[in-house]
Short mmCIF file of C-alpha atoms in Angstrom, two decimals:
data_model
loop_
_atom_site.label_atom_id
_atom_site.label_comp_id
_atom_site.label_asym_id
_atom_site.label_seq_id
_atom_site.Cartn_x
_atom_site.Cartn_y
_atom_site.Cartn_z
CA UNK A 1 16.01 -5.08 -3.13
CA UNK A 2 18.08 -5.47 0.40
CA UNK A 3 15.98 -4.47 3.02
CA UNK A 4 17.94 -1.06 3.83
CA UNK A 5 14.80 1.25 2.27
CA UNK A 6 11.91 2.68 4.00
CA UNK A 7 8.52 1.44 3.23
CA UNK A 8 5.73 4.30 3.43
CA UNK A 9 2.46 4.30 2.80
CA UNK A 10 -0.06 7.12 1.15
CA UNK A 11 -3.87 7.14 3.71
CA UNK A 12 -6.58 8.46 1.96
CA UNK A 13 -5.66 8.63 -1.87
CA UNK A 14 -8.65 6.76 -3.38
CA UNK A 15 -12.06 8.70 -2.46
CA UNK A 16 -14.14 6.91 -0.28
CA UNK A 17 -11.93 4.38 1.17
CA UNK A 18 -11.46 5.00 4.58
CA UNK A 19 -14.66 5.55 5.02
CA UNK A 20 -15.36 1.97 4.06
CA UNK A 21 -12.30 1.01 6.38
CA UNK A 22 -13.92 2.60 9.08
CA UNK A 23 -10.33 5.03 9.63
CA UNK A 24 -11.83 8.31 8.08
CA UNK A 25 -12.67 9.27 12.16
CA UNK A 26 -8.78 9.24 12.90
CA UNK A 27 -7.84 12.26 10.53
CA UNK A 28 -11.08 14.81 11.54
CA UNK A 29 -8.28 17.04 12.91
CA UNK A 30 -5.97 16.61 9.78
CA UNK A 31 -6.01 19.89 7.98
CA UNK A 32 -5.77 19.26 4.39
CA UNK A 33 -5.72 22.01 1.69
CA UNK A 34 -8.33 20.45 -1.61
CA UNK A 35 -10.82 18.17 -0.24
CA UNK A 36 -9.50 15.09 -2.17
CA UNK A 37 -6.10 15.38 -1.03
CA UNK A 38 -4.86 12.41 0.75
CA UNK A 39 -3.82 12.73 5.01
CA UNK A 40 -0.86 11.59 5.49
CA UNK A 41 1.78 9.21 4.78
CA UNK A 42 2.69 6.17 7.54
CA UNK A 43 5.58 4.44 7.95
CA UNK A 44 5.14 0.17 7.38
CA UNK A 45 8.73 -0.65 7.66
CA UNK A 46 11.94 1.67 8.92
CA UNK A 47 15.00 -0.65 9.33
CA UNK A 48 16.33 1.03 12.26
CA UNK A 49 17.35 -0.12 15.92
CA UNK A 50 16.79 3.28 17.40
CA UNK A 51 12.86 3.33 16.74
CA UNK A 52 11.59 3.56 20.47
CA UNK A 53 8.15 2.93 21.18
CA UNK A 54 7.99 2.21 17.85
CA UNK A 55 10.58 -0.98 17.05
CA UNK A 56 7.94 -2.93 16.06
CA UNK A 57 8.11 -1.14 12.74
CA UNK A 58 12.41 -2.45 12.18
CA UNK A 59 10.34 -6.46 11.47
CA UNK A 60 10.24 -6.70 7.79
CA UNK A 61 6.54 -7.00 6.94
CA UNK A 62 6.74 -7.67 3.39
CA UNK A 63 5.62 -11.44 1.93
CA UNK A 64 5.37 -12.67 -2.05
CA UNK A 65 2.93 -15.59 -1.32
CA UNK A 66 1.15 -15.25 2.75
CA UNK A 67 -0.43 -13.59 5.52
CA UNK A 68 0.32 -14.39 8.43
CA UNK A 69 -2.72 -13.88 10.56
CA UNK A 70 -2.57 -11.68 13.64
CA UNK A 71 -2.89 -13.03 17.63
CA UNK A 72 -4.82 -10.50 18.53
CA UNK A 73 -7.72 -9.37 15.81
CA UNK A 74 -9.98 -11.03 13.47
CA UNK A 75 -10.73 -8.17 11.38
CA UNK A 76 -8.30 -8.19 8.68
CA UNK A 77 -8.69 -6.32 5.35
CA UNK A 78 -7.10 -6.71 1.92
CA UNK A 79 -5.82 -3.48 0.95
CA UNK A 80 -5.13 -3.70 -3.02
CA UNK A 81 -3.23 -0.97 -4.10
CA UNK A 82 0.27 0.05 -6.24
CA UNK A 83 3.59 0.09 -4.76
CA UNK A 84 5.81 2.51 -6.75
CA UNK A 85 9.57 1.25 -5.80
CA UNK A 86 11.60 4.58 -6.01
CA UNK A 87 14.94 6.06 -5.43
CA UNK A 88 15.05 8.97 -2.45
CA UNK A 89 17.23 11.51 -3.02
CA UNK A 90 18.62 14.32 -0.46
CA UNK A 91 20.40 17.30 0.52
CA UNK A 92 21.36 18.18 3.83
CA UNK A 93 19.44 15.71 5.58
CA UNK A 94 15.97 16.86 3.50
CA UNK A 95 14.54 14.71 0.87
CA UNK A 96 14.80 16.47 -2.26
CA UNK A 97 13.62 14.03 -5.21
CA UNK A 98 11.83 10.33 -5.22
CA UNK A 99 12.61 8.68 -8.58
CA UNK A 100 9.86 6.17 -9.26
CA UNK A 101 11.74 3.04 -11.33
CA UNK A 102 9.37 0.04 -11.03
CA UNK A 103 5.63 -0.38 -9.89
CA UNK A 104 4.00 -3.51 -8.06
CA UNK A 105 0.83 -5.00 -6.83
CA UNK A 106 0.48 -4.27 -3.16
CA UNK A 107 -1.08 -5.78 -0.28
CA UNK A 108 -1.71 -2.76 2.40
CA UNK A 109 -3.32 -5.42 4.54
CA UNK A 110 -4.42 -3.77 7.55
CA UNK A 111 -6.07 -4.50 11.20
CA UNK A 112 -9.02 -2.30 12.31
CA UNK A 113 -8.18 -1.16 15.25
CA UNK A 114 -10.83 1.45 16.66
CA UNK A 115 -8.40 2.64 19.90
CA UNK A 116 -4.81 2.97 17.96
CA UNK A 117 -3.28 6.28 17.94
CA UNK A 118 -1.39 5.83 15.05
CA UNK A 119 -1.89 4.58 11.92
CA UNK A 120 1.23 2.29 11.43
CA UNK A 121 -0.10 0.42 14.63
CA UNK A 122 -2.56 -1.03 12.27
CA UNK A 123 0.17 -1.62 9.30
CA UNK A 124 2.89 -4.20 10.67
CA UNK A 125 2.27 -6.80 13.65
CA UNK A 126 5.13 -8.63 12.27
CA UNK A 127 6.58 -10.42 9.34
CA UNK A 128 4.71 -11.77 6.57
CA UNK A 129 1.61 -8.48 8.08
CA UNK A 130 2.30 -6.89 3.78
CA UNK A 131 2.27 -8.22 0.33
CA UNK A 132 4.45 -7.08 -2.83
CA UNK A 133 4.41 -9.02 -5.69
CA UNK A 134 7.83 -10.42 -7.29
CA UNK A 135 7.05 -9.03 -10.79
CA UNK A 136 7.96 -5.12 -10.54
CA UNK A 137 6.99 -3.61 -13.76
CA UNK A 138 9.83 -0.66 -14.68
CA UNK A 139 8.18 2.67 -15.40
CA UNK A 140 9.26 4.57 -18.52
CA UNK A 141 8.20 7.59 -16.46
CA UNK A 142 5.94 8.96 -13.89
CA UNK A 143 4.30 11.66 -16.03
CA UNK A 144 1.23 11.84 -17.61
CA UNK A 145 0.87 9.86 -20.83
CA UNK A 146 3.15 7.49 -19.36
CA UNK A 147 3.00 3.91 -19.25
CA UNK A 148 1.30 3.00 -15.49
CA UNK A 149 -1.79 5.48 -17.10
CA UNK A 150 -2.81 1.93 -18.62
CA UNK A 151 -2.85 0.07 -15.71
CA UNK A 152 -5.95 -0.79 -13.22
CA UNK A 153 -6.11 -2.58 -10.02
CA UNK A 154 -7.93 -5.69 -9.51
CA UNK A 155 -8.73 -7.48 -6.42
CA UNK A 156 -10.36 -10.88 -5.09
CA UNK A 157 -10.80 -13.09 -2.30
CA UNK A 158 -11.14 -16.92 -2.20
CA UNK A 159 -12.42 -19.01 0.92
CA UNK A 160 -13.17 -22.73 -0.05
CA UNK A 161 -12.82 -22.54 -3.44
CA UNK A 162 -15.46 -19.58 -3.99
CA UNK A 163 -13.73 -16.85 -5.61
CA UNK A 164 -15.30 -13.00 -5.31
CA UNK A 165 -14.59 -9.14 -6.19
CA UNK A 166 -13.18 -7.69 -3.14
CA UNK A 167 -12.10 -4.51 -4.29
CA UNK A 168 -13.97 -2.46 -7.14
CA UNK A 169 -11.33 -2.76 -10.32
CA UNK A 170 -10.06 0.82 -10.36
CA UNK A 171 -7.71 2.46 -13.19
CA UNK A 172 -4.39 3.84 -11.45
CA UNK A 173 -5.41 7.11 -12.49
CA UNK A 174 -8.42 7.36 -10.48
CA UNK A 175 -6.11 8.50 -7.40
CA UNK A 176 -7.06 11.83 -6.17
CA UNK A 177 -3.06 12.93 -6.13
CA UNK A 178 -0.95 10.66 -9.08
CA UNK A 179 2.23 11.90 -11.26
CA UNK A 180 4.56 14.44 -10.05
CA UNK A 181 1.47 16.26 -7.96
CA UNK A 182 1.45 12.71 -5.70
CA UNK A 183 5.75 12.94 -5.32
CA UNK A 184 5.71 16.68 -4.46
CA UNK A 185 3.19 15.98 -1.52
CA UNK A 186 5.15 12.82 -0.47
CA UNK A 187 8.37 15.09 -0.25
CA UNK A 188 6.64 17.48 1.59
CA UNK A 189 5.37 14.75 4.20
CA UNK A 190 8.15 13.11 4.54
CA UNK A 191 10.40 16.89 5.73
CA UNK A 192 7.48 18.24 7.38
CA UNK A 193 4.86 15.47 8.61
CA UNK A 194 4.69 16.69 12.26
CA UNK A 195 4.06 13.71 15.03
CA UNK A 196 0.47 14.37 15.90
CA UNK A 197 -2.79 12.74 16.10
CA UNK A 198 -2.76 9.71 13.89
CA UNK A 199 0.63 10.78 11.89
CA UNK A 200 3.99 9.56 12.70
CA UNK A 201 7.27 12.69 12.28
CA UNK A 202 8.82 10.95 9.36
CA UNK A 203 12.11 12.89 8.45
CA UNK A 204 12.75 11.69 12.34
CA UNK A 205 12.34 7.97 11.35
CA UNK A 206 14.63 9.05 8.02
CA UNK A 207 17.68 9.90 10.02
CA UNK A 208 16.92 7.18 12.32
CA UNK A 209 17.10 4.69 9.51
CA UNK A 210 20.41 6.87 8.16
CA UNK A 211 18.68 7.93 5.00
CA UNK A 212 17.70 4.88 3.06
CA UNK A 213 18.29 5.62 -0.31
CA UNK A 214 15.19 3.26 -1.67
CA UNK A 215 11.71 3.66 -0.41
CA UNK A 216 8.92 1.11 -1.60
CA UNK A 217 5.58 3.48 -1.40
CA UNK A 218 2.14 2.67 -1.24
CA UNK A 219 0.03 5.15 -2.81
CA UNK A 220 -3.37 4.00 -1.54
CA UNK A 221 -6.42 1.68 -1.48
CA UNK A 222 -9.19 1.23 -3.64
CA UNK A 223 -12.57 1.13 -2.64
CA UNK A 224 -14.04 -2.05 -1.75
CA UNK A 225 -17.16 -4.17 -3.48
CA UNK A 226 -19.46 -5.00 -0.84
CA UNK A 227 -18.38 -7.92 -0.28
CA UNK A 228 -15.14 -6.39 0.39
CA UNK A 229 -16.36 -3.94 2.93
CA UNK A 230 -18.54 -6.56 4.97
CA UNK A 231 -15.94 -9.75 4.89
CA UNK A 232 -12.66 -10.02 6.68
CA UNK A 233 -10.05 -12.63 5.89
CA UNK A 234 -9.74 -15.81 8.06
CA UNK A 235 -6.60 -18.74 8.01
CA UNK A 236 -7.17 -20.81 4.73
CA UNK A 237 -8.18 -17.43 2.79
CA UNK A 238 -6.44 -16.43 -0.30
CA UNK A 239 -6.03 -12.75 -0.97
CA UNK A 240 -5.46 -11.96 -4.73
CA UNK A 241 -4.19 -8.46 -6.43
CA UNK A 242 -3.49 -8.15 -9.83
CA UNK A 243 -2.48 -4.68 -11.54
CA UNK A 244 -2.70 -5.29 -15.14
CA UNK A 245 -2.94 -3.01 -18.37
CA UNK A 246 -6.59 -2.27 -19.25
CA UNK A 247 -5.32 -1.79 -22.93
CA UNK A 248 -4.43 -5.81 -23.15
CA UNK A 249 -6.38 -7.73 -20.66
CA UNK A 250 -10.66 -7.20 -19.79
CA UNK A 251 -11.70 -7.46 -16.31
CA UNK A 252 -13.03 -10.81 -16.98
CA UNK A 253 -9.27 -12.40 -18.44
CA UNK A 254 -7.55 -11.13 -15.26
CA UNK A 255 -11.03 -12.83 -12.90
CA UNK A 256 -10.20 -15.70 -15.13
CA UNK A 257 -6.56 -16.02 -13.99
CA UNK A 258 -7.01 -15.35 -10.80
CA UNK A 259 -9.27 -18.34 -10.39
CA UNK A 260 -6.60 -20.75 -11.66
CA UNK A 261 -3.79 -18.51 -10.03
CA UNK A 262 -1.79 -18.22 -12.94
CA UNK A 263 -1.20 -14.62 -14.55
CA UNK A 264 0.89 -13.64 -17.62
CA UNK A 265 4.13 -12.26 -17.30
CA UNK A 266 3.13 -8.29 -17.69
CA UNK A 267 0.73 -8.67 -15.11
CA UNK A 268 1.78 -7.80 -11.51
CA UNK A 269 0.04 -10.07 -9.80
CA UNK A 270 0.55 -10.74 -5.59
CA UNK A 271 -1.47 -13.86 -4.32
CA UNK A 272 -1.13 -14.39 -0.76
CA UNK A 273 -2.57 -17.35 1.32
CA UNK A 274 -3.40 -16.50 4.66
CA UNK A 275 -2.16 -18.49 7.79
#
């Protein structure tokens, strides 16, 4: 993919997860409708030179293989989640469709940062601040019944040769919002997301960016083990996300491969070394 899309991400999607991430106090005022619904979508990469205060999101984030570790914070997450790569569709300057092709591992990698006013401050402090994995496994479709239903999300952390679980292995469907109920809210979001609070106006950033016609989306984090929720990553860390079909591999095959590094061809796997 050239780097003319948007990248978005989905807050709040997997219960329990931003409480762990300590960001469930920045959306008390978001008004949602159902109780698991997520709370908002955030932009992590809008290539655009007319972004104002907020240029900093034009640096392409996205790495295959590191992290590059912030200046200023030493309490850096692994955020495993999917990426669903998908065409954006419009009409008169409102997005209309998003056509999910491929799906990815995904590295929402994020800084806690108690005093930011928006969430995309904690999303991209420069390149190599994301991960995406090179293998993007095409969907047949994003329906029920379809072929991503199979898939879970795996996640581990290794810091001188000791490998743990730092996210709880999670099946894709376990999202609160997933399928065509997950797209509709996305649309809505991105034509009516108003700039308040912890929420960034992103049909603004759309026409800023002259309507990419791609959009890689993150649909959320999993919950974290406990290790997960009490360890942050440090230089020499290796961050590891694998989403693999639950039908073919056990839990234990994909721990297996991630301790050697090496997964099969069907797995989308994204292993990052941090530096």
């Amino acid at each position: 993919m050239n780097n003319a899309f948007i990248g978005l991400g989905v807050a709040g999607n997997f219960a329990g997860h931003l409480e762990q991430a300590g960001e469930a106090v920045d959306f008390l005022q978001v008004k949602t409708v159902e109780a698991v619904q997520p709370k908002a979508i955030f932009p992590f990469y809008v290539p655009s030179e007319k972004l104002g205060e907020y240029q900093f999101l034009s640096t392409y984030p996205l790495s295959h293989s590191e992290i590059r570790f912030p200046n200023d914070a030493d309490n850096l997450q692994i955020e495993p989640e999917i990426a669903l790569i998908c065409e954006i569709q419009y009409s008169h300057g409102k997005v209309t469709a998003l056509l999910p092709t491929h799906f990815a591992a995904y590295n929402d990698c994020s800084i806690r940062r108690p005093n930011a006013r928006k969430i995309c401050e904690k999303k991209n402090w420069g390149e190599k601040s994301k991960g995406i994995s090179e293998n993007w496994l095409p969907l047949d479709h994003f329906n029920s019944g379809g072929v991503l239903d199979d898939f879970h999300i795996a996640c581990f952390h290794k810091r001188n040769g000791v490998m743990n679980e730092y996210g709880i292995d999670s099946p894709a469907v376990g999202y609160s919002y997933f399928h065509q109920k997950l797209l509709d809210w996305i649309i809505d979001r991105m034509n009516n997301q108003p700039d308040e609070g912890p929420m960034n106006d992103i049909a603004a950033l759309l026409e800023a960016a002259n309507y990419p016609k791609q959009a890689i989306i993150s649909i959320g984090a999993t919950r974290y083990t406990n290790f997960g929720e009490h360890h942050f990553l440090q230089i020499g860390d290796t961050s590891i996300v694998a989403v693999y079909n639950a039908k073919r591999y056990t839990h234990s095959q994909i721990a297996e491969m991630a301790e050697k590094e090496q997964f099969k061809h069907d797995i989308s796997a994204l292993v990052q070394k941090v530096i």
